[in-house]
Short mmCIF file of C-alpha atoms in Angstrom, two decimals:
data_model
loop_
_atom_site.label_atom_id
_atom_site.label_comp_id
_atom_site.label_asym_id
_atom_site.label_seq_id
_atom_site.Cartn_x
_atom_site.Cartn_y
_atom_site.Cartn_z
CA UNK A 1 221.82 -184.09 104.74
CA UNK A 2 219.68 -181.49 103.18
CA UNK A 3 220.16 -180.79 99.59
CA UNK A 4 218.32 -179.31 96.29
CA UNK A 5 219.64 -180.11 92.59
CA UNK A 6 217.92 -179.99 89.17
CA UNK A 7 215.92 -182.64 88.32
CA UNK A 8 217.86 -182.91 84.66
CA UNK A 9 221.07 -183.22 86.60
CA UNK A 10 220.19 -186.22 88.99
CA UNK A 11 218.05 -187.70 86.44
CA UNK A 12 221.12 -188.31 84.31
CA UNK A 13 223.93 -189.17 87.54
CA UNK A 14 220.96 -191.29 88.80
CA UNK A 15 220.68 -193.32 85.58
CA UNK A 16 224.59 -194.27 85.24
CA UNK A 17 223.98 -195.26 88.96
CA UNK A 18 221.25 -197.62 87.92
CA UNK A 19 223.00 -198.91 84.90
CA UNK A 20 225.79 -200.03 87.35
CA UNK A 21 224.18 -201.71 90.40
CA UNK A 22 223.75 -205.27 90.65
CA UNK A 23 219.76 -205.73 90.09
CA UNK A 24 219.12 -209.35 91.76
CA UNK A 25 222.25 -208.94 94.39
CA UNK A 26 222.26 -210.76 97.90
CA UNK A 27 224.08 -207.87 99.33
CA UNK A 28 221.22 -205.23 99.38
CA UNK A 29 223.58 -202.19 99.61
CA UNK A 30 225.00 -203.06 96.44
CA UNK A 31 221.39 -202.36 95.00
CA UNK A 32 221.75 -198.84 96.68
CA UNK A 33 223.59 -195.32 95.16
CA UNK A 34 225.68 -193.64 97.92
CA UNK A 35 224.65 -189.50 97.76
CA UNK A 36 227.33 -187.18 99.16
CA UNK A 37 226.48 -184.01 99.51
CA UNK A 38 229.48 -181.06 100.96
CA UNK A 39 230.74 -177.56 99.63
CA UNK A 40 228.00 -176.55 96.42
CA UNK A 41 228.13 -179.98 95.10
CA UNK A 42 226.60 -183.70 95.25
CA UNK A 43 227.68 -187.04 94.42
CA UNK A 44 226.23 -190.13 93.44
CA UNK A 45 228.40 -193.64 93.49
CA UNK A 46 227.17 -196.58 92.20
CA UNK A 47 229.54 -199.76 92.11
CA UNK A 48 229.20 -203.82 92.00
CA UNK A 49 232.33 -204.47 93.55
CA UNK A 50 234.10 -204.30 89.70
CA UNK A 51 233.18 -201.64 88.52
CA UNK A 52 232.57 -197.67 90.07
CA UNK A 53 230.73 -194.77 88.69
CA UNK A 54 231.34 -191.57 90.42
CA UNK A 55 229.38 -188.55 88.78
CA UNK A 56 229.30 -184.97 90.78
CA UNK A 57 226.70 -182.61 89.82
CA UNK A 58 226.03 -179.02 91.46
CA UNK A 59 223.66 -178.68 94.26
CA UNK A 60 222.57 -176.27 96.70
CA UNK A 61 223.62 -177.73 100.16
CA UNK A 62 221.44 -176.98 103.34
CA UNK A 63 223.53 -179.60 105.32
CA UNK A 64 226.25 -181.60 104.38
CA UNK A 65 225.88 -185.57 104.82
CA UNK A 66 225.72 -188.75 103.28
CA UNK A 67 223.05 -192.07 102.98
CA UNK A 68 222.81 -194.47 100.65
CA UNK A 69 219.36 -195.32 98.42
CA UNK A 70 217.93 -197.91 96.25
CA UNK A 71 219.34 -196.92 93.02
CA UNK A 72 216.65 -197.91 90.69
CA UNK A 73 214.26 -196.52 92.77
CA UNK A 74 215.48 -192.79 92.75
CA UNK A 75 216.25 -193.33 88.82
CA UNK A 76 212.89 -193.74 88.48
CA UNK A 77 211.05 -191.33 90.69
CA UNK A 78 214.06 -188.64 89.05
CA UNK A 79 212.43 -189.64 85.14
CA UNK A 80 208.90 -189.45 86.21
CA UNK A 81 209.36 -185.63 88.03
CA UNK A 82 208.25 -183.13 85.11
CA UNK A 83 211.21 -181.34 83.48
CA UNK A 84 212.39 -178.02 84.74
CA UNK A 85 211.69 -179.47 88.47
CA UNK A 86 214.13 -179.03 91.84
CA UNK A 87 214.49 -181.76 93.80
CA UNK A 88 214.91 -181.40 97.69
CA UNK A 89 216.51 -184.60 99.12
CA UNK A 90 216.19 -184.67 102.99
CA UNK A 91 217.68 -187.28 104.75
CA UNK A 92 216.72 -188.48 108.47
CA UNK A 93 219.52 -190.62 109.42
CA UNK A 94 217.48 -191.88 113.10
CA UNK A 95 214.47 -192.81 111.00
CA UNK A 96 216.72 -194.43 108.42
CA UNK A 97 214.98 -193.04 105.50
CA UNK A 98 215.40 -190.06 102.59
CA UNK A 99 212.64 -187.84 101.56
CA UNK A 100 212.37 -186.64 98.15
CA UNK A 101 210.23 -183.84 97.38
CA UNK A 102 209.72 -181.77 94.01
CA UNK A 103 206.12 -179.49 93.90
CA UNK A 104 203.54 -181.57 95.17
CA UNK A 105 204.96 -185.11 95.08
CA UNK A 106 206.25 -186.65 98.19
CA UNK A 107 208.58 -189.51 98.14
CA UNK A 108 210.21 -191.45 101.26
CA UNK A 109 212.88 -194.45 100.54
CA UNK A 110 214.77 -196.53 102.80
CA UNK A 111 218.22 -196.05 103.55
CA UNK A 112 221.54 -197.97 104.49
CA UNK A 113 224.37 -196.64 106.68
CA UNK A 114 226.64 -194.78 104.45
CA UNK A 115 229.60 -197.18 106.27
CA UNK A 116 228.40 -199.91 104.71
CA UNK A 117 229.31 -199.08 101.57
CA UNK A 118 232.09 -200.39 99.73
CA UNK A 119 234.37 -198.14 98.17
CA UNK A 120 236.95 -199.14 95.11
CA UNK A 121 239.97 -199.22 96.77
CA UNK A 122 242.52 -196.34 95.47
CA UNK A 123 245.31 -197.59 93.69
CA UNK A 124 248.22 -195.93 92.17
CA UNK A 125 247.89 -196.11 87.55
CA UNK A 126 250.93 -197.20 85.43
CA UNK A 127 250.09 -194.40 83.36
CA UNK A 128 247.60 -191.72 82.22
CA UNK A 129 247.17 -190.27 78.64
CA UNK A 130 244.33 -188.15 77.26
CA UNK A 131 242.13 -189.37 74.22
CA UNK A 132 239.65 -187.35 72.21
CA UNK A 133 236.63 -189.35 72.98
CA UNK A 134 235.18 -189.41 69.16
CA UNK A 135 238.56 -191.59 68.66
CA UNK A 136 237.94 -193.85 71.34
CA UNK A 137 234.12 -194.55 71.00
CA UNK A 138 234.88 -195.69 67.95
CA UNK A 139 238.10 -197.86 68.90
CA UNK A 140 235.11 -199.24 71.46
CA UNK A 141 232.03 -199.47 70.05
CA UNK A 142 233.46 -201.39 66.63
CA UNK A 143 234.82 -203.69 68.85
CA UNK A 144 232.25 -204.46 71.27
CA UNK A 145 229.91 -206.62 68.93
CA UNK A 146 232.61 -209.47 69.13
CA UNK A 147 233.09 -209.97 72.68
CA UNK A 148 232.37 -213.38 73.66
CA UNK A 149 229.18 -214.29 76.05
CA UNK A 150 230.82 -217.67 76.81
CA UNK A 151 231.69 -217.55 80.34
CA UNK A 152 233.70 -220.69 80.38
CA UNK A 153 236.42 -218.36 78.40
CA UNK A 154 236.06 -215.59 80.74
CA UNK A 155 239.28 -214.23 79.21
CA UNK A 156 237.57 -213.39 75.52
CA UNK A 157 234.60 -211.32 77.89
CA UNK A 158 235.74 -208.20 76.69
CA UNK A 159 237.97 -205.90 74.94
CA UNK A 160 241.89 -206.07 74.78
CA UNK A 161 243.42 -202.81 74.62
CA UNK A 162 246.85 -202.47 73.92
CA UNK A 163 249.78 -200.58 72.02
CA UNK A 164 251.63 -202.00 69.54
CA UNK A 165 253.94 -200.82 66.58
CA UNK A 166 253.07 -200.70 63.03
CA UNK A 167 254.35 -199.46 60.30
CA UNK A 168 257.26 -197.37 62.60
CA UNK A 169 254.38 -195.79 64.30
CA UNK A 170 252.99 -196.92 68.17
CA UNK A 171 248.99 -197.75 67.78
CA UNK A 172 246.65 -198.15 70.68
CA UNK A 173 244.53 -201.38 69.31
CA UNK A 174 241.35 -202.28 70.45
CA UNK A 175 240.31 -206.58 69.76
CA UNK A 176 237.50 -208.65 70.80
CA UNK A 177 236.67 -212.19 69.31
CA UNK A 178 234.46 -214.63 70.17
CA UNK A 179 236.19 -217.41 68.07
CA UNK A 180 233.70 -216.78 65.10
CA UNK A 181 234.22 -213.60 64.44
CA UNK A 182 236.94 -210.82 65.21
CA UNK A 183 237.26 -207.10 65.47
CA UNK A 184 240.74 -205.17 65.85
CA UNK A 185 240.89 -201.09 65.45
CA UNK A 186 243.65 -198.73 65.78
CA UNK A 187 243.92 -195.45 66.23
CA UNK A 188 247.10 -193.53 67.02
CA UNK A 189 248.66 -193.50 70.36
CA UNK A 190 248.12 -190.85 72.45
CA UNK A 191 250.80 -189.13 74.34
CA UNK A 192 251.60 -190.78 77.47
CA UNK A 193 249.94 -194.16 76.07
CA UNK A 194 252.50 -196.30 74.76
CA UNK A 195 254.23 -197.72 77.61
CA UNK A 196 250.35 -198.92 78.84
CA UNK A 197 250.09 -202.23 80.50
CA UNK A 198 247.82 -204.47 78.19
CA UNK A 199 244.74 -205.23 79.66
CA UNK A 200 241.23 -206.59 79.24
CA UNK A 201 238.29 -204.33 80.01
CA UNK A 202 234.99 -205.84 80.59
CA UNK A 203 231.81 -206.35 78.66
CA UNK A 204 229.93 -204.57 81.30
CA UNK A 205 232.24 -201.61 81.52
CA UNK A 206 232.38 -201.40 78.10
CA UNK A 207 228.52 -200.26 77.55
CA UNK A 208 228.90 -198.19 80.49
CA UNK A 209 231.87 -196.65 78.97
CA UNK A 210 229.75 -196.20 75.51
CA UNK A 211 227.59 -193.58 78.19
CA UNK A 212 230.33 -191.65 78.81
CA UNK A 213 231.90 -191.29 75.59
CA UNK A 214 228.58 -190.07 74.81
CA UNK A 215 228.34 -187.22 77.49
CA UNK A 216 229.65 -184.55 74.78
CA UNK A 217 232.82 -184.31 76.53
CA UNK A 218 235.63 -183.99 74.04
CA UNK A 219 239.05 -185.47 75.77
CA UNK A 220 238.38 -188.62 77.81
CA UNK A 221 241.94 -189.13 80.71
CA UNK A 222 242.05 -192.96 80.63
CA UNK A 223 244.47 -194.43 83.66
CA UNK A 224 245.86 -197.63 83.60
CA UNK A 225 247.17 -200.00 85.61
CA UNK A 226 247.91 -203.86 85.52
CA UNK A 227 244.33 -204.56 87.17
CA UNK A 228 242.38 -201.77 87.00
CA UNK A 229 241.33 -198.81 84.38
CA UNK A 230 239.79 -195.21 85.07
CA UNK A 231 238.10 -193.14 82.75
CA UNK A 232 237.69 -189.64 83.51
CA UNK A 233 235.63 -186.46 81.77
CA UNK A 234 234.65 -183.84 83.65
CA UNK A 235 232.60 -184.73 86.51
CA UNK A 236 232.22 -188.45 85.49
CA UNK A 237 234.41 -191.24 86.79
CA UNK A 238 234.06 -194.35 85.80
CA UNK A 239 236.93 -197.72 87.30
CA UNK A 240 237.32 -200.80 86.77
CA UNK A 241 238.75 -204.11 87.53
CA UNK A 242 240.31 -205.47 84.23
CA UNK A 243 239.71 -209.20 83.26
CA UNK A 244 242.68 -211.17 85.11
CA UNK A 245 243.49 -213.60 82.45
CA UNK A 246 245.86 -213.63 79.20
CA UNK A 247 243.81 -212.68 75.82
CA UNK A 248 245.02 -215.15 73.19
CA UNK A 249 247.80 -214.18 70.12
CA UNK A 250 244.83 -213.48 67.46
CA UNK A 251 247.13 -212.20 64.93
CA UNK A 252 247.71 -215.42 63.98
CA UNK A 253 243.82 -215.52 63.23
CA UNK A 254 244.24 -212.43 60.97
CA UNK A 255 244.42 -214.26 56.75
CA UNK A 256 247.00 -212.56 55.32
CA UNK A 257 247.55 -214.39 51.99
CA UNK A 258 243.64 -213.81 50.95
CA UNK A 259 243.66 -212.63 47.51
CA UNK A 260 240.09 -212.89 46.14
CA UNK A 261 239.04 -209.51 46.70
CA UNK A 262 235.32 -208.24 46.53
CA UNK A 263 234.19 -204.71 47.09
CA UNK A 264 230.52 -204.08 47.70
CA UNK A 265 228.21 -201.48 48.61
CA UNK A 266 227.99 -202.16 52.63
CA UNK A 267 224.60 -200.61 53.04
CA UNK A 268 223.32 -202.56 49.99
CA UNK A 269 224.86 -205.69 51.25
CA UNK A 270 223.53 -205.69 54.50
CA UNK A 271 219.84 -205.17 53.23
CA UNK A 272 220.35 -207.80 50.87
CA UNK A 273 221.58 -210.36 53.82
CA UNK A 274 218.92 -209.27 55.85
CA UNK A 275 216.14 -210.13 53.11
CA UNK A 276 217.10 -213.74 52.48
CA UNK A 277 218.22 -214.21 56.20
CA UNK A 278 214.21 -213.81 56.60
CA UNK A 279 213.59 -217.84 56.34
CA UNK A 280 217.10 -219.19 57.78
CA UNK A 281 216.45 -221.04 60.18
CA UNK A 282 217.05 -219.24 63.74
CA UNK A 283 219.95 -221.32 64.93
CA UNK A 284 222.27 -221.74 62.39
CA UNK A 285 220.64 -218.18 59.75
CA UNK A 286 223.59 -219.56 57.29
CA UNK A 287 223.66 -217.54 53.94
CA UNK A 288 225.57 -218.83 50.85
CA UNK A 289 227.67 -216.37 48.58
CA UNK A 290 228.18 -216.92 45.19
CA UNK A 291 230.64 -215.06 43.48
CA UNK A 292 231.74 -214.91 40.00
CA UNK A 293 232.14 -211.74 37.56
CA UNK A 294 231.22 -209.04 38.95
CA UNK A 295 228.18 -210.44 40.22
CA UNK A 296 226.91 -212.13 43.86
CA UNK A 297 224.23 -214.03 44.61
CA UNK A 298 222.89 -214.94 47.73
CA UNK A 299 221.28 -217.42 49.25
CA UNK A 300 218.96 -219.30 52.01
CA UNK A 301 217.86 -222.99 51.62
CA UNK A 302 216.25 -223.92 55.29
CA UNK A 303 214.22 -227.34 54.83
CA UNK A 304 212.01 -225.83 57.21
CA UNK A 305 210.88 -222.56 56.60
CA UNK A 306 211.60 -222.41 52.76
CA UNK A 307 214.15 -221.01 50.46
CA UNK A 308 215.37 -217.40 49.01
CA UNK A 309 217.69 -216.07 46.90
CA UNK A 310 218.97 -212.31 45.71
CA UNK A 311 221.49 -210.80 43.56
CA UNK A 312 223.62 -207.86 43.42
CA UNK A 313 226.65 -206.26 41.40
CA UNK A 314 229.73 -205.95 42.98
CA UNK A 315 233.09 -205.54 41.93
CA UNK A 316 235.15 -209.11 41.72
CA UNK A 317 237.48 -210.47 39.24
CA UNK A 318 238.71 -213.91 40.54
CA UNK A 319 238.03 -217.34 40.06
CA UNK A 320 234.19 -218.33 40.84
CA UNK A 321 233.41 -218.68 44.95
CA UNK A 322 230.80 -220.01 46.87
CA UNK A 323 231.01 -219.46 50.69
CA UNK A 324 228.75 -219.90 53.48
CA UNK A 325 228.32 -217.59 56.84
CA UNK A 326 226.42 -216.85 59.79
CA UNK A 327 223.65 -214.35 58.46
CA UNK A 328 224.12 -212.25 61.70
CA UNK A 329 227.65 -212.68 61.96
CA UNK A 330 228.09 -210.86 58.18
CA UNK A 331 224.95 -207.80 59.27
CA UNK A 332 227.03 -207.31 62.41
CA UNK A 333 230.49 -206.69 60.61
CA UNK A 334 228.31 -204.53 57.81
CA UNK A 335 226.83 -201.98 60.62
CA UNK A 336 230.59 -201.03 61.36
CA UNK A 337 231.27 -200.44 58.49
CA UNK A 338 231.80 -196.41 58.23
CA UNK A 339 232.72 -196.23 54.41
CA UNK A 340 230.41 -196.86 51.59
CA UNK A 341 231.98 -200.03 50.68
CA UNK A 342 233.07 -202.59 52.21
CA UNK A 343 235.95 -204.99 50.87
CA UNK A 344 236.04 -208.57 51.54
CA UNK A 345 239.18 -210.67 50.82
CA UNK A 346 238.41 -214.73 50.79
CA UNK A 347 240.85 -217.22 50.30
CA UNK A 348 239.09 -220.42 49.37
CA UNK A 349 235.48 -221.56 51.23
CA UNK A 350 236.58 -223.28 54.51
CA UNK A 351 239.29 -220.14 55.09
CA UNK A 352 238.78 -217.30 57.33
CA UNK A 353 237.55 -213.87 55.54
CA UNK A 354 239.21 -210.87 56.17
CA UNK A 355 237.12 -207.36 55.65
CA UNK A 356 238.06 -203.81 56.00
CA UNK A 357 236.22 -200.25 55.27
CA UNK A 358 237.29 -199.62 51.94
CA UNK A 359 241.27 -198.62 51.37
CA UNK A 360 241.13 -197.90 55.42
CA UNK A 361 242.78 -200.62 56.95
CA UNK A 362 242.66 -199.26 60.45
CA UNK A 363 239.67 -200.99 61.32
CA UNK A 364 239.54 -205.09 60.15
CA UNK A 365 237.45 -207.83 61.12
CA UNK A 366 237.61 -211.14 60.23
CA UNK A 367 234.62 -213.83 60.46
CA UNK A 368 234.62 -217.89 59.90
CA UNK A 369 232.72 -219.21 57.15
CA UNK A 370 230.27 -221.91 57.71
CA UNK A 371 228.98 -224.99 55.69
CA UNK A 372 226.04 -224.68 53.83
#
């Protein structure tokens, strides 16, 4: 394989590569991106046996071929070539090795037989529907903060996406929870989307998604099938495996009688938080609201590392409140919101709270309040 490509092209296919590769794997080609290179066009594929990236990018092809490299490694020598450069990959397939050449710098990695590695298998999608991406980076990414970490409830490890009805009309719906705290967003269903198996994409493929839905492309073709999802723009590809497991029924987790309504500045709120959160104590950062007439105070008491307290107007006419969160639980929830204010709905101090983005109730989360 002989090939030349721009070094802005490979530095970018060659850093979704790296992003997907398993860094401390025992199978050493997983660590590797296979390059194939036929017709006026190479491609780099990266996988970790759950998920695949695929991303083809133009080339000028000497020879056609195929070898596999250290992924990280060619990421790296592709961000430290000067911009503007071409980059001639030779590969030597009886020495076992690819040299990489751009002006004066010489580079020689290791290779692995192409056969060894694994491909996704192919598999045949319930259904495909295009989404603008703006619509669904934002169905992801105000998810994402709430997916669980807890691996012993492998099932809450990422996103549920799914269609459901409401209000006459089908939405696709986007949840993650972690049992403190919960995120669900609509949008509306996209032609071809609503008879979509639900599924559970993963946390990983989630933040590798959040790089393709910010490659400028406008439509995104999602694919979907009972165990696996495909994501398509352009020359990108991205698969893979859904979480094999049932999510839970959180709408029974959603308040719906809550009828102590505050409405606050979010960007306000979330500075104020963050000032008093400044002596919580790490593990627990709990922050006390006080609410009465159109006023809220916050505030920290940590035996430890001292006290703090802060004050703000908001709009609230119930009875008098005082609830307790998780400082980072509330700043989370406050850097999705998109509006200027945020409105939270309480029931009584040990109840769930329910918040939306003003009047839009397309995107709610709900968080557990905490004793303080």
């Amino acid at each position: 394989m002989k090939i030349s490509v721009e070094r802005s092209a490979l530095l970018k296919a060659a850093n979704r590569a790296q992003g997907v590769v398993e860094r401390r794997s025992t199978i050493p080609i997983l660590s590797n991106v296979l390059i194939e290179a036929e017709d006026a066009e190479a491609s780099l594929r990266a996988t970790d046996l759950d998920i695949e990236v695929v991303e083809r990018i133009p080339a000028m092809v000497s020879q056609a071929g195929a070898c596999t490299v250290p992924a990280l490694t060619l990421y790296e020598i592709a961000r430290k070539l000067p911009d503007g450069a071409t980059v001639a990959l030779a590969h030597d397939a009886t020495a076992g090795r690819l040299d990489v050449s751009a002006g004066r710098a010489r580079f020689t990695l290791p290779t692995l037989p192409r056969e060894d590695f694994p491909l996704m298998a192919l598999s045949d999608y319930d259904v495909s529907y295009i989404a603008r991406a703006a619509e669904l980076r934002r169905l992801f990414e105000k998810a994402s903060f709430a997916i669980s970490t807890e691996e012993t409830r492998y099932y809450l490890n990422g996103v549920f996406l799914h269609v459901v009805e409401r209000d006459g009309e089908k939405r696709l719906r986007a949840v993650a929870t972690d049992g403190h705290r919960l995120a669900c967003i609509d949008m509306a269903a996209p032609e071809g989307a609503r008879e979509a198996p639900d599924v559970i994409v993963p946390r990983k493929t989630v933040g590798e998604l959040r790089k393709l839905l910010e490659g400028g492309a406008e439509e995104i073709e999602v694919s979907v099938s009972a165990t696996k999802i495909r994501f398509r723009a352009g020359e990108l590809t991205l698969t893979s495996k859904v979480i094999d497991g049932s999510f839970p029924d959180y709408t029974r987790v959603i308040p719906q009688g809550n009828d102590r309504e505050m409405t606050v500045d979010a960007a306000e709120f979330a500075k104020a938080v963050d000032r008093v959160a400044t002596v919580s104590a790490e593990r627990s950062r709990a922050v006390k609201l006080a609410l009465d007439e159109d006023r809220l105070v916050l505030t920290v008491n940590s035996p430890d590392t001292g006290s703090a307290t802060d004050e703000m107007a908001v709009a609230y006419s119930a009875e008098p409140l005082e609830i307790g969160f998780n400082a980072k639980y509330l700043l989370e929830i406050a850097g999705q919101i998109d509006r200027e204010n945020a409105v939270f709905l309480f029931a009584d101090s040990g109840a769930p709270t329910l918040v939306r983005e003003g009047a839009d109730d397309s995107a709610i989360y709900v968080v557990m309040p905490m004793r303080v």
